PDB file of C-alpha atoms in Angstrom:
ATOM      1  CA  MET A   1     239.975  82.109  63.175  1.00 31.00           C
ATOM      2  CA  GLY A   2     237.076  79.680  63.343  1.00 32.00           C
ATOM      3  CA  ILE A   3     238.744  76.918  62.635  1.00 30.00           C
ATOM      4  CA  LEU A   4     242.018  76.174  64.265  1.00 32.00           C
ATOM      5  CA  SER A   5     243.555  73.280  62.081  1.00 31.00           C
ATOM      6  CA  ALA A   6     242.227  72.133  59.103  1.00 30.00           C
ATOM      7  CA  GLY A   7     241.478  68.298  58.816  1.00 31.00           C
ATOM      8  CA  LYS A   8     241.223  68.132  62.633  1.00 33.00           C
ATOM      9  CA  LYS A   9     237.902  68.212  63.973  1.00 33.00           C
ATOM     10  CA  ASP A  10     238.800  68.286  67.465  1.00 33.00           C
ATOM     11  CA  TYR A  11     240.108  71.702  66.944  1.00 34.00           C
ATOM     12  CA  VAL A  12     236.947  73.284  65.675  1.00 36.00           C
ATOM     13  CA  LEU A  13     235.084  75.894  67.814  1.00 35.00           C
ATOM     14  CA  GLN A  14     231.278  74.527  67.653  1.00 35.00           C
ATOM     15  CA  ASN A  15     229.449  77.841  67.847  1.00 44.00           C
ATOM     16  CA  ASP A  16     227.665  80.434  65.859  1.00 50.00           C
ATOM     17  CA  ARG A  17     229.687  83.294  66.711  1.00 50.00           C
ATOM     18  CA  LYS A  18     233.024  81.534  65.643  1.00 54.00           C
ATOM     19  CA  ALA A  19     231.396  80.138  62.573  1.00 55.00           C
ATOM     20  CA  ARG A  20     230.456  83.568  61.483  1.00 53.00           C
ATOM     21  CA  ALA A  21     233.946  84.407  61.999  1.00 53.00           C
ATOM     22  CA  ALA A  22     235.349  82.006  59.743  1.00 56.00           C
ATOM     23  CA  ALA A  23     232.637  82.847  57.232  1.00 54.00           C
ATOM     24  CA  VAL A  24     234.214  86.497  57.213  1.00 53.00           C
ATOM     25  CA  MET A  25     237.542  84.882  56.825  1.00 52.00           C
ATOM     26  CA  ALA A  26     236.923  82.948  54.017  1.00 54.00           C
ATOM     27  CA  ASN A  27     236.266  85.381  51.789  1.00 53.00           C
ATOM     28  CA  MET A  28     239.311  87.564  52.829  1.00 54.00           C
ATOM     29  CA  THR A  29     242.651  87.492  50.724  1.00 53.00           C
ATOM     30  CA  ALA A  30     245.594  85.861  52.940  1.00 54.00           C
ATOM     31  CA  PRO A  31     249.357  86.819  52.103  1.00 55.00           C
ATOM     32  CA  SER A  32     250.577  82.974  53.074  1.00 52.00           C
ATOM     33  CA  GLY A  33     248.149  80.850  51.328  1.00 54.00           C
ATOM     34  CA  PRO A  34     244.794  79.617  52.908  1.00 56.00           C
ATOM     35  CA  GLY A  35     244.783  79.946  56.685  1.00 63.00           C
ATOM     36  CA  GLY A  36     246.918  82.952  56.905  1.00 74.00           C
ATOM     37  CA  PRO A  37     245.752  86.233  58.097  1.00 84.00           C
ATOM     38  CA  PRO A  38     244.600  88.668  55.523  1.00 87.00           C
ATOM     39  CA  THR A  39     246.607  91.176  53.666  1.00 89.00           C
ATOM     40  CA  ALA A  40     244.056  93.778  54.674  1.00 90.00           C
ATOM     41  CA  PHE A  41     244.117  93.266  58.283  1.00 91.00           C
ATOM     42  CA  LEU A  42     247.759  93.085  58.778  1.00 91.00           C
ATOM     43  CA  LYS A  43     247.888  96.734  57.171  1.00 92.00           C
ATOM     44  CA  ALA A  44     244.812  97.674  59.514  1.00 92.00           C
ATOM     45  CA  LEU A  45     247.310  96.396  62.291  1.00 91.00           C
ATOM     46  CA  ASP A  46     250.151  98.137  61.292  1.00 92.00           C
ATOM     47  CA  ARG A  47     247.825 101.471  61.460  1.00 92.00           C
ATOM     48  CA  LEU A  48     246.612 100.256  64.724  1.00 91.00           C
ATOM     49  CA  VAL A  49     249.957  99.158  66.632  1.00 93.00           C
ATOM     50  CA  GLU A  50     252.160 102.313  65.810  1.00 93.00           C
ATOM     51  CA  PRO A  51     250.283 105.019  68.133  1.00 92.00           C
ATOM     52  CA  LEU A  52     250.650 102.341  71.311  1.00 93.00           C
ATOM     53  CA  VAL A  53     254.499 101.382  70.310  1.00 94.00           C
ATOM     54  CA  ARG A  54     255.154 104.866  70.273  1.00 93.00           C
ATOM     55  CA  ALA A  55     253.551 105.106  74.256  1.00 92.00           C
ATOM     56  CA  LEU A  56     255.685 101.757  74.506  1.00 91.00           C
ATOM     57  CA  ILE A  57     258.784 103.150  73.780  1.00 90.00           C
ATOM     58  CA  SER A  58     258.425 106.791  75.285  1.00 86.00           C
ATOM     59  CA  LEU A  59     257.362 105.035  78.857  1.00 83.00           C
ATOM     60  CA  GLY A  60     260.222 102.647  78.888  1.00 84.00           C
ATOM     61  CA  VAL A  61     258.463  99.329  77.664  1.00 87.00           C
ATOM     62  CA  THR A  62     260.844  97.178  76.236  1.00 88.00           C
ATOM     63  CA  PHE A  63     259.961  94.776  73.431  1.00 91.00           C
ATOM     64  CA  PRO A  64     261.155  91.984  75.352  1.00 87.00           C
ATOM     65  CA  LEU A  65     259.131  93.209  78.210  1.00 88.00           C
ATOM     66  CA  PHE A  66     255.892  93.594  75.783  1.00 91.00           C
ATOM     67  CA  SER A  67     256.470  90.336  74.105  1.00 89.00           C
ATOM     68  CA  ARG A  68     256.294  88.473  77.638  1.00 87.00           C
ATOM     69  CA  LEU A  69     253.231  90.684  78.722  1.00 88.00           C
ATOM     70  CA  LEU A  70     251.528  89.354  74.927  1.00 90.00           C
ATOM     71  CA  LYS A  71     252.486  86.073  75.628  1.00 88.00           C
ATOM     72  CA  ARG A  72     250.201  86.249  78.640  1.00 87.00           C
ATOM     73  CA  ILE A  73     247.152  87.659  76.778  1.00 88.00           C
ATOM     74  CA  TYR A  74     247.416  84.817  74.127  1.00 89.00           C
ATOM     75  CA  ILE A  75     247.062  82.498  76.259  1.00 87.00           C
ATOM     76  CA  ARG A  76     244.314  84.124  78.223  1.00 86.00           C
ATOM     77  CA  VAL A  77     242.574  85.151  75.252  1.00 88.00           C
ATOM     78  CA  ALA A  78     242.498  81.519  73.711  1.00 88.00           C
ATOM     79  CA  THR A  79     241.742  79.736  77.179  1.00 85.00           C
ATOM     80  CA  ASN A  80     238.439  81.979  77.172  1.00 85.00           C
ATOM     81  CA  GLU A  81     237.607  81.477  73.279  1.00 85.00           C
ATOM     82  CA  ALA A  82     238.131  77.401  73.700  1.00 82.00           C
ATOM     83  CA  ARG A  83     235.225  77.910  76.916  1.00 82.00           C
ATOM     84  CA  ALA A  84     233.432  79.754  74.712  1.00 81.00           C
ATOM     85  CA  GLY A  85     233.099  76.874  72.532  1.00 77.00           C
ATOM     86  CA  GLY A  86     232.884  74.327  74.652  1.00 77.00           C
ATOM     87  CA  ALA A  87     236.023  72.862  74.018  1.00 72.00           C
ATOM     88  CA  PRO A  88     238.217  70.839  75.877  1.00 74.00           C
ATOM     89  CA  LEU A  89     240.780  73.127  77.486  1.00 76.00           C
ATOM     90  CA  THR A  90     244.778  71.537  77.083  1.00 81.00           C
ATOM     91  CA  VAL A  91     247.919  72.984  76.686  1.00 83.00           C
ATOM     92  CA  SER A  92     247.831  71.376  73.101  1.00 84.00           C
ATOM     93  CA  ARG A  93     244.946  73.497  71.814  1.00 84.00           C
ATOM     94  CA  ILE A  94     246.585  76.499  73.340  1.00 85.00           C
ATOM     95  CA  SER A  95     249.402  75.919  71.334  1.00 87.00           C
ATOM     96  CA  VAL A  96     247.737  75.332  68.487  1.00 86.00           C
ATOM     97  CA  MET A  97     245.454  78.444  68.722  1.00 86.00           C
ATOM     98  CA  THR A  98     248.231  80.949  69.750  1.00 87.00           C
ATOM     99  CA  GLY A  99     251.709  79.375  68.127  1.00 88.00           C
ATOM    100  CA  LEU A 100     253.102  79.581  71.480  1.00 87.00           C
ATOM    101  CA  GLN A 101     255.344  76.522  72.506  1.00 85.00           C
ATOM    102  CA  ARG A 102     254.051  73.936  74.969  1.00 83.00           C
ATOM    103  CA  LYS A 103     256.876  74.886  77.540  1.00 79.00           C
ATOM    104  CA  ASP A 104     255.704  78.755  77.311  1.00 77.00           C
ATOM    105  CA  ILE A 105     252.121  77.991  77.788  1.00 82.00           C
ATOM    106  CA  GLY A 106     252.727  75.864  80.898  1.00 72.00           C
ATOM    107  CA  GLN A 107     255.156  78.249  82.910  1.00 68.00           C
ATOM    108  CA  ILE A 108     252.814  81.308  82.019  1.00 70.00           C
ATOM    109  CA  LYS A 109     249.236  79.356  82.350  1.00 61.00           C
ATOM    110  CA  GLU A 110     249.247  79.750  86.238  1.00 57.00           C
ATOM    111  CA  GLN A 111     249.732  83.786  85.839  1.00 57.00           C
ATOM    112  CA  ILE A 112     247.046  84.514  83.877  1.00 54.00           C
ATOM    113  CA  GLU A 113     244.128  85.972  85.894  1.00 53.00           C
ATOM    114  CA  ARG A 114     243.592  89.581  85.496  1.00 54.00           C
ATOM    115  CA  LYS A 115     243.651  92.398  87.853  1.00 54.00           C
ATOM    116  CA  LEU A 116     242.601  95.113  86.291  1.00 55.00           C
ATOM    117  CA  GLY A 117     239.956  97.187  88.617  1.00 61.00           C
ATOM    118  CA  PRO A 118     240.507 101.054  88.377  1.00 66.00           C
ATOM    119  CA  PRO A 119     242.678 102.440  91.089  1.00 67.00           C
ATOM    120  CA  ALA A 120     240.604 103.501  94.254  1.00 63.00           C
ATOM    121  CA  ASN A 121     239.827 107.066  93.255  1.00 63.00           C
ATOM    122  CA  VAL A 122     238.429 106.503  89.644  1.00 70.00           C
ATOM    123  CA  SER A 123     235.461 104.389  91.003  1.00 73.00           C
ATOM    124  CA  LEU A 124     234.278 106.803  93.315  1.00 80.00           C
ATOM    125  CA  GLY A 125     234.907 109.610  91.283  1.00 82.00           C
ATOM    126  CA  ALA A 126     233.307 108.428  88.075  1.00 79.00           C
ATOM    127  CA  ARG A 127     229.872 107.279  90.206  1.00 83.00           C
ATOM    128  CA  LEU A 128     230.088 111.122  91.271  1.00 89.00           C
ATOM    129  CA  ILE A 129     230.721 112.793  87.985  1.00 87.00           C
ATOM    130  CA  THR A 130     227.852 110.623  86.805  1.00 85.00           C
ATOM    131  CA  ILE A 131     225.702 111.926  89.006  1.00 90.00           C
ATOM    132  CA  TRP A 132     226.705 115.533  88.722  1.00 91.00           C
ATOM    133  CA  ASN A 133     226.227 115.556  85.011  1.00 86.00           C
ATOM    134  CA  GLY A 134     223.054 113.384  85.319  1.00 84.00           C
ATOM    135  CA  ALA A 135     220.931 114.252  88.830  1.00 88.00           C
ATOM    136  CA  LYS A 136     218.229 116.998  88.170  1.00 86.00           C
ATOM    137  CA  SER A 137     219.455 118.158  91.465  1.00 89.00           C
ATOM    138  CA  PHE A 138     222.690 118.776  90.178  1.00 92.00           C
ATOM    139  CA  THR A 139     222.193 120.163  86.701  1.00 90.00           C
ATOM    140  CA  ASP A 140     220.480 123.591  85.679  1.00 89.00           C
ATOM    141  CA  SER A 141     217.754 124.244  83.146  1.00 85.00           C
ATOM    142  CA  ASP A 142     220.016 123.086  79.879  1.00 82.00           C
ATOM    143  CA  GLY A 143     221.137 119.931  81.904  1.00 82.00           C
ATOM    144  CA  LYS A 144     225.039 121.019  82.736  1.00 85.00           C
ATOM    145  CA  PRO A 145     226.416 120.337  85.776  1.00 90.00           C
ATOM    146  CA  LEU A 146     226.104 123.075  88.537  1.00 92.00           C
ATOM    147  CA  PRO A 147     229.048 124.835  90.113  1.00 93.00           C
ATOM    148  CA  LEU A 148     228.589 123.654  93.905  1.00 94.00           C
ATOM    149  CA  PRO A 149     229.323 125.741  96.826  1.00 93.00           C
ATOM    150  CA  ARG A 150     231.822 123.714  98.965  1.00 88.00           C
ATOM    151  CA  TYR A 151     230.193 122.963 101.949  1.00 82.00           C
ATOM    152  CA  SER A 152     227.564 126.106 103.009  1.00 77.00           C
ATOM    153  CA  GLY A 153     225.465 127.482 101.220  1.00 75.00           C
ATOM    154  CA  PRO A 154     221.976 127.142  98.991  1.00 79.00           C
ATOM    155  CA  SER A 155     221.877 123.071  98.309  1.00 83.00           C
ATOM    156  CA  PRO A 156     223.152 121.052  96.713  1.00 91.00           C
ATOM    157  CA  THR A 157     226.759 121.683  97.795  1.00 93.00           C
ATOM    158  CA  PHE A 158     229.781 119.727  97.193  1.00 94.00           C
ATOM    159  CA  GLU A 159     229.269 118.093 100.432  1.00 92.00           C
ATOM    160  CA  ASP A 160     225.610 116.838  99.281  1.00 92.00           C
ATOM    161  CA  LEU A 161     226.997 115.692  96.145  1.00 93.00           C
ATOM    162  CA  VAL A 162     229.783 113.115  97.937  1.00 92.00           C
ATOM    163  CA  ARG A 163     227.388 112.527 100.769  1.00 90.00           C
ATOM    164  CA  SER A 164     224.694 111.408  98.242  1.00 89.00           C
ATOM    165  CA  VAL A 165     227.016 108.261  97.015  1.00 86.00           C
ATOM    166  CA  SER A 166     229.082 107.457 100.544  1.00 84.00           C
ATOM    167  CA  THR A 167     229.272 108.560 103.951  1.00 82.00           C
ATOM    168  CA  ASP A 168     232.602 106.919 104.353  1.00 83.00           C
ATOM    169  CA  VAL A 169     234.511 109.397 102.471  1.00 85.00           C
ATOM    170  CA  ARG A 170     235.313 112.873 103.678  1.00 89.00           C
ATOM    171  CA  PRO A 171     233.938 115.412 100.900  1.00 90.00           C
ATOM    172  CA  ARG A 172     237.375 117.723 101.767  1.00 91.00           C
ATOM    173  CA  ALA A 173     239.668 114.554 100.834  1.00 89.00           C
ATOM    174  CA  VAL A 174     237.261 114.133  97.366  1.00 89.00           C
ATOM    175  CA  LEU A 175     237.987 117.795  96.737  1.00 91.00           C
ATOM    176  CA  ASP A 176     241.827 118.261  97.435  1.00 90.00           C
ATOM    177  CA  GLU A 177     242.229 115.501  95.007  1.00 86.00           C
ATOM    178  CA  TRP A 178     240.158 116.198  92.680  1.00 88.00           C
ATOM    179  CA  LEU A 179     241.623 119.659  92.444  1.00 89.00           C
ATOM    180  CA  ARG A 180     245.280 117.612  92.366  1.00 84.00           C
ATOM    181  CA  LEU A 181     244.327 115.930  89.145  1.00 80.00           C
ATOM    182  CA  GLY A 182     242.614 118.771  87.439  1.00 84.00           C
ATOM    183  CA  VAL A 183     239.214 117.496  87.473  1.00 85.00           C
ATOM    184  CA  VAL A 184     237.833 120.504  89.286  1.00 91.00           C
ATOM    185  CA  SER A 185     238.466 124.256  89.914  1.00 92.00           C
ATOM    186  CA  ILE A 186     237.141 126.861  92.923  1.00 93.00           C
ATOM    187  CA  ASP A 187     235.844 130.312  92.035  1.00 93.00           C
ATOM    188  CA  ASP A 188     236.447 133.523  94.341  1.00 91.00           C
ATOM    189  CA  GLN A 189     232.598 132.704  95.289  1.00 90.00           C
ATOM    190  CA  ASP A 190     234.177 129.611  97.118  1.00 91.00           C
ATOM    191  CA  ARG A 191     232.130 126.924  94.183  1.00 93.00           C
ATOM    192  CA  VAL A 192     233.362 124.119  92.687  1.00 94.00           C
ATOM    193  CA  HIS A 193     233.267 123.774  89.295  1.00 93.00           C
ATOM    194  CA  MET A 194     233.895 120.750  86.910  1.00 90.00           C
ATOM    195  CA  ARG A 195     236.479 120.898  84.883  1.00 84.00           C
ATOM    196  CA  SER A 196     235.790 118.400  82.459  1.00 69.00           C
ATOM    197  CA  ASP A 197     232.177 116.663  81.122  1.00 60.00           C
ATOM    198  CA  SER A 198     233.796 113.152  82.589  1.00 62.00           C
ATOM    199  CA  PHE A 199     236.290 111.821  84.818  1.00 63.00           C
ATOM    200  CA  VAL A 200     239.154 112.564  82.519  1.00 65.00           C
ATOM    201  CA  PRO A 201     241.834 113.543  85.263  1.00 65.00           C
ATOM    202  CA  ARG A 202     244.428 116.193  83.711  1.00 65.00           C
ATOM    203  CA  GLN A 203     247.231 115.024  85.845  1.00 65.00           C
ATOM    204  CA  GLY A 204     247.457 111.689  87.782  1.00 76.00           C
ATOM    205  CA  PHE A 205     249.286 108.955  85.671  1.00 82.00           C
ATOM    206  CA  GLU A 206     247.634 105.941  87.546  1.00 82.00           C
ATOM    207  CA  GLU A 207     244.231 107.168  86.677  1.00 81.00           C
ATOM    208  CA  LEU A 208     245.127 108.538  82.708  1.00 84.00           C
ATOM    209  CA  SER A 209     246.898 105.028  82.589  1.00 88.00           C
ATOM    210  CA  TYR A 210     243.423 103.267  83.390  1.00 86.00           C
ATOM    211  CA  PHE A 211     241.210 105.249  80.906  1.00 87.00           C
ATOM    212  CA  TYR A 212     243.821 104.787  78.278  1.00 90.00           C
ATOM    213  CA  GLY A 213     243.312 101.295  78.602  1.00 91.00           C
ATOM    214  CA  ARG A 214     239.527 101.236  79.381  1.00 90.00           C
ATOM    215  CA  ASN A 215     238.319 103.208  76.533  1.00 92.00           C
ATOM    216  CA  LEU A 216     240.765 102.101  73.640  1.00 93.00           C
ATOM    217  CA  ALA A 217     240.036  98.434  74.662  1.00 93.00           C
ATOM    218  CA  ASP A 218     236.226  98.930  74.309  1.00 94.00           C
ATOM    219  CA  HIS A 219     236.643 100.671  71.133  1.00 94.00           C
ATOM    220  CA  ILE A 220     238.724  97.776  69.680  1.00 94.00           C
ATOM    221  CA  ALA A 221     236.350  95.455  71.081  1.00 93.00           C
ATOM    222  CA  SER A 222     233.620  97.045  69.330  1.00 93.00           C
ATOM    223  CA  SER A 223     235.255  97.158  65.898  1.00 93.00           C
ATOM    224  CA  THR A 224     236.389  93.916  66.058  1.00 92.00           C
ATOM    225  CA  TYR A 225     232.833  92.634  66.821  1.00 92.00           C
ATOM    226  CA  ASN A 226     232.264  94.509  63.568  1.00 93.00           C
ATOM    227  CA  LEU A 227     235.000  93.172  61.580  1.00 91.00           C
ATOM    228  CA  LEU A 228     234.290  89.641  62.236  1.00 88.00           C
ATOM    229  CA  GLY A 229     230.703  89.910  62.000  1.00 88.00           C
ATOM    230  CA  GLU A 230     229.560  88.299  65.204  1.00 85.00           C
ATOM    231  CA  GLY A 231     226.286  90.333  65.044  1.00 87.00           C
ATOM    232  CA  GLU A 232     224.398  92.822  64.142  1.00 91.00           C
ATOM    233  CA  PRO A 233     227.001  95.881  63.725  1.00 92.00           C
ATOM    234  CA  ARG A 234     227.382  98.235  66.613  1.00 92.00           C
ATOM    235  CA  LEU A 235     227.268 101.743  66.355  1.00 91.00           C
ATOM    236  CA  GLU A 236     231.014 103.054  65.155  1.00 90.00           C
ATOM    237  CA  ARG A 237     231.784 105.949  63.137  1.00 90.00           C
ATOM    238  CA  ALA A 238     233.856 108.492  62.364  1.00 91.00           C
ATOM    239  CA  VAL A 239     233.999 111.659  60.427  1.00 91.00           C
ATOM    240  CA  TYR A 240     237.273 112.456  58.280  1.00 89.00           C
ATOM    241  CA  TYR A 241     238.234 115.660  56.464  1.00 92.00           C
ATOM    242  CA  ASP A 242     241.994 116.408  54.849  1.00 91.00           C
ATOM    243  CA  LYS A 243     243.634 119.678  53.579  1.00 91.00           C
ATOM    244  CA  LEU A 244     242.414 121.549  56.120  1.00 94.00           C
ATOM    245  CA  THR A 245     244.657 124.540  57.668  1.00 95.00           C
ATOM    246  CA  PRO A 246     245.551 124.858  61.169  1.00 94.00           C
ATOM    247  CA  ASP A 247     242.894 127.538  61.924  1.00 96.00           C
ATOM    248  CA  SER A 248     240.159 125.318  60.660  1.00 96.00           C
ATOM    249  CA  VAL A 249     241.273 122.253  62.570  1.00 95.00           C
ATOM    250  CA  ALA A 250     241.657 124.567  65.695  1.00 95.00           C
ATOM    251  CA  ALA A 251     237.723 125.399  64.886  1.00 97.00           C
ATOM    252  CA  LEU A 252     236.709 122.110  64.318  1.00 96.00           C
ATOM    253  CA  GLU A 253     238.252 120.644  67.652  1.00 95.00           C
ATOM    254  CA  LYS A 254     236.204 122.961  69.678  1.00 95.00           C
ATOM    255  CA  TYR A 255     233.013 122.529  67.802  1.00 95.00           C
ATOM    256  CA  ALA A 256     233.236 118.580  68.512  1.00 94.00           C
ATOM    257  CA  ARG A 257     233.931 119.570  72.361  1.00 91.00           C
ATOM    258  CA  ASP A 258     230.489 121.407  72.211  1.00 91.00           C
ATOM    259  CA  VAL A 259     228.668 118.904  69.933  1.00 93.00           C
ATOM    260  CA  GLY A 260     229.945 115.637  71.713  1.00 92.00           C
ATOM    261  CA  GLY A 261     229.758 117.116  75.339  1.00 87.00           C
ATOM    262  CA  GLU A 262     226.186 117.573  75.096  1.00 89.00           C
ATOM    263  CA  ALA A 263     225.590 114.078  73.431  1.00 91.00           C
ATOM    264  CA  LEU A 264     227.427 112.369  76.600  1.00 90.00           C
ATOM    265  CA  ARG A 265     225.535 114.709  78.765  1.00 88.00           C
ATOM    266  CA  GLN A 266     222.591 113.464  77.254  1.00 90.00           C
ATOM    267  CA  ILE A 267     223.287 110.068  77.186  1.00 92.00           C
ATOM    268  CA  ASN A 268     224.220 109.968  80.480  1.00 90.00           C
ATOM    269  CA  ARG A 269     220.722 111.382  81.856  1.00 89.00           C
ATOM    270  CA  GLU A 270     219.340 108.640  79.838  1.00 93.00           C
ATOM    271  CA  ALA A 271     222.127 105.964  81.509  1.00 92.00           C
ATOM    272  CA  LEU A 272     221.473 107.222  84.896  1.00 90.00           C
ATOM    273  CA  ARG A 273     218.103 107.086  84.710  1.00 91.00           C
ATOM    274  CA  LEU A 274     217.965 103.335  83.543  1.00 94.00           C
ATOM    275  CA  ALA A 275     220.747 102.284  86.062  1.00 91.00           C
ATOM    276  CA  ASP A 276     218.279 103.678  88.942  1.00 89.00           C
ATOM    277  CA  ALA A 277     215.537 101.718  87.503  1.00 93.00           C
ATOM    278  CA  ASP A 278     217.553  98.391  86.920  1.00 95.00           C
ATOM    279  CA  GLU A 279     219.737  98.655  89.931  1.00 87.00           C
ATOM    280  CA  LYS A 280     217.969  95.533  92.163  1.00 87.00           C
ATOM    281  CA  LYS A 281     216.624  93.302  88.790  1.00 94.00           C
ATOM    282  CA  PRO A 282     218.393  89.818  88.818  1.00 93.00           C
ATOM    283  CA  ASP A 283     219.799  90.294  84.970  1.00 94.00           C
ATOM    284  CA  ALA A 284     221.232  93.626  85.537  1.00 93.00           C
ATOM    285  CA  ASP A 285     224.555  92.149  84.450  1.00 92.00           C
ATOM    286  CA  GLN A 286     225.267  94.050  81.589  1.00 94.00           C
ATOM    287  CA  ARG A 287     227.487  97.441  81.331  1.00 92.00           C
ATOM    288  CA  MET A 288     227.896  99.854  77.927  1.00 93.00           C
ATOM    289  CA  SER A 289     230.118 102.616  77.166  1.00 93.00           C
ATOM    290  CA  VAL A 290     230.044 105.222  74.586  1.00 92.00           C
ATOM    291  CA  GLY A 291     232.950 107.247  73.723  1.00 91.00           C
ATOM    292  CA  ILE A 292     234.091 110.186  71.767  1.00 90.00           C
ATOM    293  CA  TYR A 293     237.562 111.075  70.311  1.00 90.00           C
ATOM    294  CA  TYR A 294     239.285 114.117  68.360  1.00 92.00           C
ATOM    295  CA  TYR A 295     242.436 113.650  66.442  1.00 92.00           C
ATOM    296  CA  SER A 296     244.274 115.708  63.970  1.00 92.00           C
ATOM    297  CA  GLY A 297     247.448 115.813  62.859  1.00 89.00           C
ATOM    298  CA  PRO A 298     250.121 116.478  59.599  1.00 87.00           C
ATOM    299  CA  ASP A 299     248.662 115.557  56.372  1.00 76.00           C
ATOM    300  CA  VAL A 300     250.698 112.997  55.236  1.00 61.00           C
ATOM    301  CA  GLY A 301     249.528 111.429  51.956  1.00 53.00           C
ATOM    302  CA  SER A 302     246.247 109.838  51.673  1.00 48.00           C
ATOM    303  CA  ASP A 303     244.989 105.942  52.408  1.00 54.00           C
ATOM    304  CA  ALA A 304     245.502 104.838  49.229  1.00 43.00           C
ATOM    305  CA  GLU A 305     249.064 105.738  49.148  1.00 45.00           C
ATOM    306  CA  ALA A 306     249.368 104.574  52.423  1.00 44.00           C
ATOM    307  CA  ASP A 307     248.075 100.651  51.320  1.00 47.00           C
ATOM    308  CA  ASP A 308     250.639 100.519  48.456  1.00 46.00           C
ATOM    309  CA  GLU A 309     253.398 100.507  50.904  1.00 47.00           C
ATOM    310  CA  ASP A 310     254.801  97.046  51.912  1.00 46.00           C
ATOM    311  CA  THR A 311     253.600  95.542  55.590  1.00 40.00           C
TER     312      THR A 311
END
């Protein structure tokens, strides 16, 4: 990872981050001799990619199509890594880093700019949900989002919420879209209730796909940072149990939703306070994300047994 080609000084990325990654790699067992990828990482990759491939197959993304996408990503990441290391950026360098042929790189290099912005309604929606979950005027004494009268009644109303972020968007349009996505519901008193503690639509494939990519990418990025020893370990913890009954799994899922939702509400309130204070500071160029997930499924064998399988 840190050294691109043994014995060629031109292919050494000269920076502390790469040096640390190289030190980590030096202590790993490779299946194909020095310089090969570590066996332990290949086993982890097998496990990591399997649910992704399930999604790919289910949604009609064939291997040739995914392969073309991966080529672009390899070139983009290698380009960014080379630039970060202060090394001259050439087709030859990218070829050595990725293992791709020079002709492939030449054909793809001009197409690697990403356009990964969220769907239009996600940016506005995420901001509104943040305020509804965190601002004192929109939460109750326990810090939970208040049910909001649609357009009239005691303040605050749903219209007040939308107007707090944008006066260019009609509150009715936002409400109709959120009802379509399953983000909110309306009770018999004509009050709007949040159905989720964050903007995770129950319908709307474009929105679900956006969060699928963003949330998993941030989790993997944090894990990669820790795996390569690029600095002080970042927060990444999970609780694992097996040999549970379906009733226990269901009880734990509800408990995780309750406890996790409250933890995220508290983090959101603090993040909203800091974001408001940082808004006009010249060095306010960083972002953060904190996530909670829950998984359950059949017990198909221990990790030890799985690790004995060939990769």
